[in-house]
CSV table of C-alpha atoms in Angstrom, one decimal:
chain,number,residue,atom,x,y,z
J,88,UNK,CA,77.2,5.0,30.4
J,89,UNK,CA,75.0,8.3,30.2
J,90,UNK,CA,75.7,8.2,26.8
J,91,UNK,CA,74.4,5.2,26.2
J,92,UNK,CA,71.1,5.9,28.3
J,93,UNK,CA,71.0,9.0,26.6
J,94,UNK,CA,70.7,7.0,23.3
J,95,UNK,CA,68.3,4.4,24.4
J,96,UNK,CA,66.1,7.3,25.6
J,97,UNK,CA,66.0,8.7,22.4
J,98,UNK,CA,65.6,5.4,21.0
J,99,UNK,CA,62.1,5.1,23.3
J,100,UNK,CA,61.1,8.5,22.4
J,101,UNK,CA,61.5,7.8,19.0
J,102,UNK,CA,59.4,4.7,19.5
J,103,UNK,CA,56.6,6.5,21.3
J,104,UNK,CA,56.6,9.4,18.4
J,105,UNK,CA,55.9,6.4,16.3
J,106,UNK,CA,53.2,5.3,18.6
J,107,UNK,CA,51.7,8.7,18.3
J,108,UNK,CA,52.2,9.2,15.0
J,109,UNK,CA,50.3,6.7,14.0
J,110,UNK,CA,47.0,8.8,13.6
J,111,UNK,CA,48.5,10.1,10.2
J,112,UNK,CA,47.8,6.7,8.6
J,113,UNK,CA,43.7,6.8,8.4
J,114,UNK,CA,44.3,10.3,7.6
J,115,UNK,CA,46.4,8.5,4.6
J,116,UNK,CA,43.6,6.6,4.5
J,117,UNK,CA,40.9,9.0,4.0
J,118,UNK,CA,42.9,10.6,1.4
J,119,UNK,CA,42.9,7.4,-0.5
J,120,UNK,CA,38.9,6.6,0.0
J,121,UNK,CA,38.2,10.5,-1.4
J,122,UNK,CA,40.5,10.2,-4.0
J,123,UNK,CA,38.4,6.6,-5.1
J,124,UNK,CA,36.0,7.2,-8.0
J,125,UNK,CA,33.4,4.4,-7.1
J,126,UNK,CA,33.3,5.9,-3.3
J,127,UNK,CA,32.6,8.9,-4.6
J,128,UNK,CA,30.0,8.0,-7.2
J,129,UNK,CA,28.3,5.3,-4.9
J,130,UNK,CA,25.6,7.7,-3.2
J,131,UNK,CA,24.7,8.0,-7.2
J,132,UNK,CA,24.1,5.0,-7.9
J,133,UNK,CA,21.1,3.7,-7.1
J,134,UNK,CA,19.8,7.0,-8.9
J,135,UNK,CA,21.3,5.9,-11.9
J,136,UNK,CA,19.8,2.5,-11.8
J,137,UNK,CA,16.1,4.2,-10.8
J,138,UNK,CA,16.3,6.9,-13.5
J,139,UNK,CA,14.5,4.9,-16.5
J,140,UNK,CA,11.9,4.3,-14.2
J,141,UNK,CA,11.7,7.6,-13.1
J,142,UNK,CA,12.0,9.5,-16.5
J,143,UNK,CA,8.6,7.2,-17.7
J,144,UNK,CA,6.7,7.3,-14.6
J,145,UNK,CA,7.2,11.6,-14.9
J,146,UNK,CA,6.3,11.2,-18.2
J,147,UNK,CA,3.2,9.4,-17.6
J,148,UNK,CA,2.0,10.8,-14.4
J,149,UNK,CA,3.5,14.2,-14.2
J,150,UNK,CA,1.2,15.7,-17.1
J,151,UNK,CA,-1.9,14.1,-16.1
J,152,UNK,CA,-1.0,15.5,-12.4
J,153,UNK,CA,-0.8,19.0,-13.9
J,154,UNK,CA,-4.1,18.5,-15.4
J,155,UNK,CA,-5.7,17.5,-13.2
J,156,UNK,CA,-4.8,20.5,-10.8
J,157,UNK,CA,-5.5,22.7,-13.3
J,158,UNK,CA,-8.9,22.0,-14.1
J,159,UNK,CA,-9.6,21.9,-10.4
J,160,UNK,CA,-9.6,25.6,-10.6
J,161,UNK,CA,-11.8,26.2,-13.3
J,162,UNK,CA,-14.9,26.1,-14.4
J,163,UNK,CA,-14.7,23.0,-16.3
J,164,UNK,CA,-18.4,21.9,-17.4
J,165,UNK,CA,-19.9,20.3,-20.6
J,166,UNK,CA,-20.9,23.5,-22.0
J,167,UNK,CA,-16.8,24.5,-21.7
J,168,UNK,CA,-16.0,21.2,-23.2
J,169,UNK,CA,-18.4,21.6,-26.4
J,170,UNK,CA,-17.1,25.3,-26.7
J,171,UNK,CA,-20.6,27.1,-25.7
J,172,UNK,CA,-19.3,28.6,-23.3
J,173,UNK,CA,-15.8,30.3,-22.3
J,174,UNK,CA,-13.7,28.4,-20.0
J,175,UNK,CA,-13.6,30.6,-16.9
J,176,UNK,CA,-10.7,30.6,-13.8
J,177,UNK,CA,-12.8,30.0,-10.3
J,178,UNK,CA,-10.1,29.4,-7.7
J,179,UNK,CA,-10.7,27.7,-4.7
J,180,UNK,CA,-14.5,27.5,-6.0
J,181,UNK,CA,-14.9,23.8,-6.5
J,182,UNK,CA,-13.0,23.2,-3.7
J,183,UNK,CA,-15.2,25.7,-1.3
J,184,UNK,CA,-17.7,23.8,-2.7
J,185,UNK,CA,-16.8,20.2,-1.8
J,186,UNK,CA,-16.4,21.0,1.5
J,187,UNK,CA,-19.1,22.8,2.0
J,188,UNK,CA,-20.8,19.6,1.1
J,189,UNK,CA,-22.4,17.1,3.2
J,190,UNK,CA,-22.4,14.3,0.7
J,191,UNK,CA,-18.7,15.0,0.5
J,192,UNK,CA,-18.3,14.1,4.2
J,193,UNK,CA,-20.6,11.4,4.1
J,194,UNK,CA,-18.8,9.5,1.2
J,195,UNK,CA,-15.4,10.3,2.9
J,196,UNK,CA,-16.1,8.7,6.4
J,197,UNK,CA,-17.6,5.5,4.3
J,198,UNK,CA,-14.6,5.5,2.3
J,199,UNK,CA,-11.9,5.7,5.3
J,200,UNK,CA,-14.4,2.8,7.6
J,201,UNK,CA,-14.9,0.5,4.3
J,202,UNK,CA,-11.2,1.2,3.9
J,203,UNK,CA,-10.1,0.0,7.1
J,204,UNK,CA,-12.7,-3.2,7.3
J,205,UNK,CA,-10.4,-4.4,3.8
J,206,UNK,CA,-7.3,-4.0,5.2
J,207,UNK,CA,-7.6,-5.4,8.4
J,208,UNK,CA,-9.3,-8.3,7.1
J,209,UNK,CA,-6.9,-8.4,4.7
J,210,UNK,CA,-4.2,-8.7,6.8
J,211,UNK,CA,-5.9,-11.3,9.1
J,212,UNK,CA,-6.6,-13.7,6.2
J,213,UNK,CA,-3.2,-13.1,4.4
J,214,UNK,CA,-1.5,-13.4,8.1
J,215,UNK,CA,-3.5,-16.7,8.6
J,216,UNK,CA,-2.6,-18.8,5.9
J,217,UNK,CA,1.0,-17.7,6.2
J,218,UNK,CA,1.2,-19.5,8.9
J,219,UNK,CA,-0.4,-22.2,7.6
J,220,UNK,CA,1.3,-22.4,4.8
J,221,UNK,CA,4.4,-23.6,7.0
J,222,UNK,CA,2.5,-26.0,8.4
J,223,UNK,CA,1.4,-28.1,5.8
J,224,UNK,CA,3.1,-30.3,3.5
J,225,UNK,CA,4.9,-30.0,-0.2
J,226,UNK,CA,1.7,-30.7,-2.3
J,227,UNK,CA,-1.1,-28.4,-0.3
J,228,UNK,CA,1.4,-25.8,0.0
J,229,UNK,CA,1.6,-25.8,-3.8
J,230,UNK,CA,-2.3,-26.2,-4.3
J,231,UNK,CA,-3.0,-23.1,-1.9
J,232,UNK,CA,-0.2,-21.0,-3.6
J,233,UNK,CA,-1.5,-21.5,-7.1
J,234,UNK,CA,-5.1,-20.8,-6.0
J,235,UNK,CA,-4.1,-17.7,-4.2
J,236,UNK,CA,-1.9,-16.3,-7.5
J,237,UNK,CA,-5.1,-17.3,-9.4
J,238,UNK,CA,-7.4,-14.9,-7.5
J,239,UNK,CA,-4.1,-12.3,-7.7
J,240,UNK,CA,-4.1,-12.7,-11.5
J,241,UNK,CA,-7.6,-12.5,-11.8
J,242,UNK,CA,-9.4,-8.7,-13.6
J,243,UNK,CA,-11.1,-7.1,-10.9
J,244,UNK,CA,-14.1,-7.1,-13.4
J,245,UNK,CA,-13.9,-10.6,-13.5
J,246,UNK,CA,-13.5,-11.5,-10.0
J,247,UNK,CA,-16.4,-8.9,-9.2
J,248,UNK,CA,-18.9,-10.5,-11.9
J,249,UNK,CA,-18.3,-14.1,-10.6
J,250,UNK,CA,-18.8,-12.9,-7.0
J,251,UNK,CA,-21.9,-11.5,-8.3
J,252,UNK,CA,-22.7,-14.6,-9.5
J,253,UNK,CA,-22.1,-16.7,-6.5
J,254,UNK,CA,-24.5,-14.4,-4.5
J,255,UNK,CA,-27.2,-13.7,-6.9
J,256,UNK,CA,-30.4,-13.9,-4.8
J,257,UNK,CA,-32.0,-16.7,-7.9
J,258,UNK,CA,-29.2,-18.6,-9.3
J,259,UNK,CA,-26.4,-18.1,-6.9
J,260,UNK,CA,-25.5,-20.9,-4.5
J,261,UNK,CA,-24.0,-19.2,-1.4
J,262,UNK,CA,-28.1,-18.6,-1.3
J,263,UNK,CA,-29.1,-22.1,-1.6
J,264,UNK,CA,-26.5,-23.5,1.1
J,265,UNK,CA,-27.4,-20.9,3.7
J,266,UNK,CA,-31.2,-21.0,2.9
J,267,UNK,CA,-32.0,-17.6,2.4
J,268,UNK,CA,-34.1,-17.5,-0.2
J,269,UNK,CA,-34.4,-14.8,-2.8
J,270,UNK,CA,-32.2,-12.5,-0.1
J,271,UNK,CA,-30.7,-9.8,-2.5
J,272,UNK,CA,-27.3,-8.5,-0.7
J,273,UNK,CA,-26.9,-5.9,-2.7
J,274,UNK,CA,-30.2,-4.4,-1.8
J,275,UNK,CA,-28.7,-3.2,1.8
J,276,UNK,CA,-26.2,-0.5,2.1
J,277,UNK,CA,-23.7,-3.0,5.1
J,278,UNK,CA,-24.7,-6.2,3.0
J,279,UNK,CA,-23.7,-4.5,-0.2
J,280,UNK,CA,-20.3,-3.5,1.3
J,281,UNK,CA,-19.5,-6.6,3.1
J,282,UNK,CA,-20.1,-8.2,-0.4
J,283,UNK,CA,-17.8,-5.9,-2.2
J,284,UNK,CA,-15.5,-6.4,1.1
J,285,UNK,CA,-15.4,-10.5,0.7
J,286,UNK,CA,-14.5,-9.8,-2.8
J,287,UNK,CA,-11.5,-6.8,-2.2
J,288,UNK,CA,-10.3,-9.5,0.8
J,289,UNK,CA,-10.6,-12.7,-1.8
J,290,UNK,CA,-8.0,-10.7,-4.7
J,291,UNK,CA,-5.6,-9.1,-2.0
J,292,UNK,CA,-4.8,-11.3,0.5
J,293,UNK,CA,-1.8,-13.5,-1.6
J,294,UNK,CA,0.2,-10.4,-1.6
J,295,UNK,CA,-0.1,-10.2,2.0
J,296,UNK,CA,0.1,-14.1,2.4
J,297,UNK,CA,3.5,-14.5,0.3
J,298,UNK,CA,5.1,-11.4,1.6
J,299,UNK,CA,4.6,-12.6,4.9
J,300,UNK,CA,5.3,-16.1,4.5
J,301,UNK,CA,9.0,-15.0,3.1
J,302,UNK,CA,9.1,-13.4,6.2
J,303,UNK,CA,8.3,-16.3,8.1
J,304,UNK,CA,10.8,-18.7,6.0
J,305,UNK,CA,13.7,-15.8,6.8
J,306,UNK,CA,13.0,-16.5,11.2
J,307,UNK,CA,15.7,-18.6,12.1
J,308,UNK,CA,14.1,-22.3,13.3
J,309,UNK,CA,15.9,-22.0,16.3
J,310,UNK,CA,13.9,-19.4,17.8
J,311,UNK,CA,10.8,-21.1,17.2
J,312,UNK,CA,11.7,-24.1,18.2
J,313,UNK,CA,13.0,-22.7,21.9
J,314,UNK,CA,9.3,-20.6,21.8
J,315,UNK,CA,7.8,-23.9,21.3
J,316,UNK,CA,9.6,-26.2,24.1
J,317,UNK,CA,8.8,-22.9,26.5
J,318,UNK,CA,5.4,-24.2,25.6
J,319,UNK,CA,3.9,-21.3,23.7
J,320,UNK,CA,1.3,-22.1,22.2
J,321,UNK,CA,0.5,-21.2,18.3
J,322,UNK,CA,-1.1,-18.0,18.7
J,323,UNK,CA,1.7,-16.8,21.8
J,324,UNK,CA,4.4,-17.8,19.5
J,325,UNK,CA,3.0,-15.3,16.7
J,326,UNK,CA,2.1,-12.5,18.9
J,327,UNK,CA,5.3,-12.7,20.8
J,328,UNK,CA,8.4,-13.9,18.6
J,329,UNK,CA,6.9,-13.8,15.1
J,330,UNK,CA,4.9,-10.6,14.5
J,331,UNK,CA,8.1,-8.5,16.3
J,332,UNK,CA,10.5,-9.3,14.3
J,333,UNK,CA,7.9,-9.4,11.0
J,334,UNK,CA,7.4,-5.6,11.8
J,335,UNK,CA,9.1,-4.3,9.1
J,336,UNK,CA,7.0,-6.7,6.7
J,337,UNK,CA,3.9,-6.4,8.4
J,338,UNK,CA,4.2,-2.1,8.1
J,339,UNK,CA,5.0,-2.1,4.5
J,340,UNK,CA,2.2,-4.6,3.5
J,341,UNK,CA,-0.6,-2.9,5.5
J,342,UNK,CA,0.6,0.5,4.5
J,343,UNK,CA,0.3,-1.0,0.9
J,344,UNK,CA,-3.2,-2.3,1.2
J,345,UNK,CA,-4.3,1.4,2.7
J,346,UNK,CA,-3.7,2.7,-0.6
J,347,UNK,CA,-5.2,-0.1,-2.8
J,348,UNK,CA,-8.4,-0.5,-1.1
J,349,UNK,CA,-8.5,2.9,-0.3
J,350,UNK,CA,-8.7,3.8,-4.2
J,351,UNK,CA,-11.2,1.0,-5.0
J,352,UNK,CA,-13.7,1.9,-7.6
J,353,UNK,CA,-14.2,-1.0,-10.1
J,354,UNK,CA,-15.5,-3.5,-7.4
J,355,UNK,CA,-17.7,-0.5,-6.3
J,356,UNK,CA,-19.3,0.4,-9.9
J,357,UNK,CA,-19.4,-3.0,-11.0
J,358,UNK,CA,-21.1,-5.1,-7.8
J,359,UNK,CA,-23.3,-2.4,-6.7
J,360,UNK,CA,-24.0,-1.2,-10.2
J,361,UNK,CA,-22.4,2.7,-9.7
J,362,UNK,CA,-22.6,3.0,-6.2
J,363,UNK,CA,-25.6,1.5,-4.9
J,364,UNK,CA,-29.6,2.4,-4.1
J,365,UNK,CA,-30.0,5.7,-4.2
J,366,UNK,CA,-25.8,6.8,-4.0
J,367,UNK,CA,-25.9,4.7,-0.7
J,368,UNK,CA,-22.5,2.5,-1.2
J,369,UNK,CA,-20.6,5.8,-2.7
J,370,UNK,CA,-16.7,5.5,-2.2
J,371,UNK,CA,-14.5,8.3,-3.3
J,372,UNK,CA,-13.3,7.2,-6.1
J,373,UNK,CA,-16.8,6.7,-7.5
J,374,UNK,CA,-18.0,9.7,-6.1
J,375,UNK,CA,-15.3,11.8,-8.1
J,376,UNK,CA,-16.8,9.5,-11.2
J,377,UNK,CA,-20.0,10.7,-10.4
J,378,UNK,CA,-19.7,14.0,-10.4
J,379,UNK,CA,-17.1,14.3,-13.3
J,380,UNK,CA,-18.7,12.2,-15.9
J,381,UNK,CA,-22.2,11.7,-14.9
J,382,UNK,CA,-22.8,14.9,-14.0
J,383,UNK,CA,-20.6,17.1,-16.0
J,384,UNK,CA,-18.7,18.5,-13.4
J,385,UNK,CA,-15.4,18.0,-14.3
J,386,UNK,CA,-13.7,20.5,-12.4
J,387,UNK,CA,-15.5,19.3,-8.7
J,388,UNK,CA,-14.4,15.7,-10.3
J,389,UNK,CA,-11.0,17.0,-10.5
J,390,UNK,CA,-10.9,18.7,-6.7
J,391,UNK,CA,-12.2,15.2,-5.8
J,392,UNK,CA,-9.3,13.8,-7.4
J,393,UNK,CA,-6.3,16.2,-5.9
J,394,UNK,CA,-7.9,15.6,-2.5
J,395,UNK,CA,-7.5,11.7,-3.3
J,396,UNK,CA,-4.1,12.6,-4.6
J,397,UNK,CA,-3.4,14.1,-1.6
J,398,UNK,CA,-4.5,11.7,0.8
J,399,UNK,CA,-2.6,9.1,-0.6
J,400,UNK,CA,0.3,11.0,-1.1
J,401,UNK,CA,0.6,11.3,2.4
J,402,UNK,CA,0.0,7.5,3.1
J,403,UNK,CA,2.9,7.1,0.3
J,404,UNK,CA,5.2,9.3,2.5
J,405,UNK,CA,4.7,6.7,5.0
J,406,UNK,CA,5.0,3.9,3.1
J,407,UNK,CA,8.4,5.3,1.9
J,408,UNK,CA,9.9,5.9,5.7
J,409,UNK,CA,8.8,2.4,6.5
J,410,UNK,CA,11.0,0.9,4.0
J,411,UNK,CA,13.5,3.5,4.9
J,412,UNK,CA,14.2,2.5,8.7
J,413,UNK,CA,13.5,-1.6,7.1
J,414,UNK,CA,16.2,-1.3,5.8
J,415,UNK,CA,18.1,0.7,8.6
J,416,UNK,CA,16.9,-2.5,10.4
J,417,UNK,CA,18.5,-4.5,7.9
């Protein structure tokens, strides 16, 4: 009889040392995921897809970069340029220079405010007719698509001329509706900005409206529905359920529109013909035109340029982590 309990002992035992040895398997395991090619070549991947793209954008901006920062540092003038003169080294010169500058300053604080105004009414208008746009039947869906990818697809010359147009203060009719006369808007510094501001808002908003209405379309119906017999109203339902979980969307698309309207130049030089009566509707990108081209200064247009380059990069870092933890949210 002990004999036999001796045996079914060992019999458990051996059981439970199967029990516990069990942990060797995802060690077996392991060994087979490190010894798998495509688990060890996936964190490559996606670099091998994004290198094309990578090796022509370094080819086309890397140079240019360098040259940029390079000429920043010199004395870079016409004379240089027509040989009169050697092309000397100044260092932080043009730089010392700029911001010792109270123009500089000036045109730095309009860009950053005009800046702002375009993206926030950007966002409000794109943001508006999202929601509207899943409101509204098949056929004026369709209508106010089209005409929003016709003012995406339109030049910015273009656009900027016919805006021109609609407010000239003798032939326009935005004048003759609203009865003001011979009222020139591009006579006042705020009226000349708010009219280059209607005009940024006008080409920028589909991208905001169609990113966000893909957004929208991707919200379950469920939890909209349950917001709506809770009885939130329209405005509740968007600050509450909608713009949460559009976070994500809503961060890359502002963060997006910093650095397009905060690099606008050709709505600038073209609707307030180079930047305004006397330099007052400067931004700096047409500032850094200014001083490059009109006045020969290429190496202060250059420092102009890196601080640009710097400004945005720094926006672009942001822009990057946003769609890093989107997709962590993902």
């Amino acid at each position: 009889m002990s004999t036999v309990l001796d045996d079914d002992i060992a019999v458990g035992r051996g059981d439970a040392s199967v029990g516990h040895g069990s942990t060797p398997a995802p060690a077996a395991g392991r060994r087979r995921r490190r010894g798998n090619p495509v688990a060890r070549t996936g964190g490559w991947t996606p670099w091998l897809y994004l290198a094309p793209a990578v090796l022509v954008l370094g080819a086309l901006l890397l140079y240019p970069i360098y040259q940029l920062g390079l000429i920043s540092f010199l004395n870079y003038t016409q004379a240089q340029v027509s040989g009169g003169e050697p092309v000397t080294f100044a260092g932080f010169g043009n730089y010392s220079a700029l911001f010792g500058d109270d123009q500089f300053w000036q045109v730095l604080l309009a860009t950053v405010v005009f800046a702002a105004a375009c993206v926030l009414s950007t966002l409000a208008v794109g943001c508006a007719l999202a929601v509207l746009l899943t409101r509204v039947r098949a056929v004026p869906r369709l209508a106010l698509m089209l005409a929003a990818l016709g003012a995406w697809a339109t030049p910015a010359v273009t656009g900027s001329t016919v805006w021109l147009f609609l407010f000239d203060p003798d032939f326009g009719p935005v004048n003759r509706i609203l009865g003001l006369g011979d009222h020139s808007w591009t006579y006042g510094r705020y009226s000349a900005f708010f009219l280059v501001l209607l005009e940024v808002v006008w080409c920028s908003f589909p991208f905001v409206m169609i990113t966000v209405y893909a957004g929208i379309r991707a919200v379950p119906a469920e939890v909209l529905e349950a917001a709506s017999l809770d009885g939130a109203s329209h405005w509740r339902i968007w600050r509450s359920v909608l713009a949460p979980m559009l976070r994500p969307i809503l961060a890359v698309v502002t963060i997006q529109s910093v650095i397009w309207d905060f690099k606008v130049f050709t709505q600038i030089y073209v609707m307030t013909n180079g930047g305004g009566i006397a330099n007052q509707n400067l931004v700096l990108n047409v500032y850094a035109y200014q001083q490059a081209f009109a006045s020969s200064q290429y190496g202060l247009g250059s420092a102009i340029g890196v601080v640009m380059l710097l400004i945005l990069l720094a926006v672009t870092l942001v822009y990057l982590r946003s769609l890093r933890r989107q997709g962590e949210d993902l």
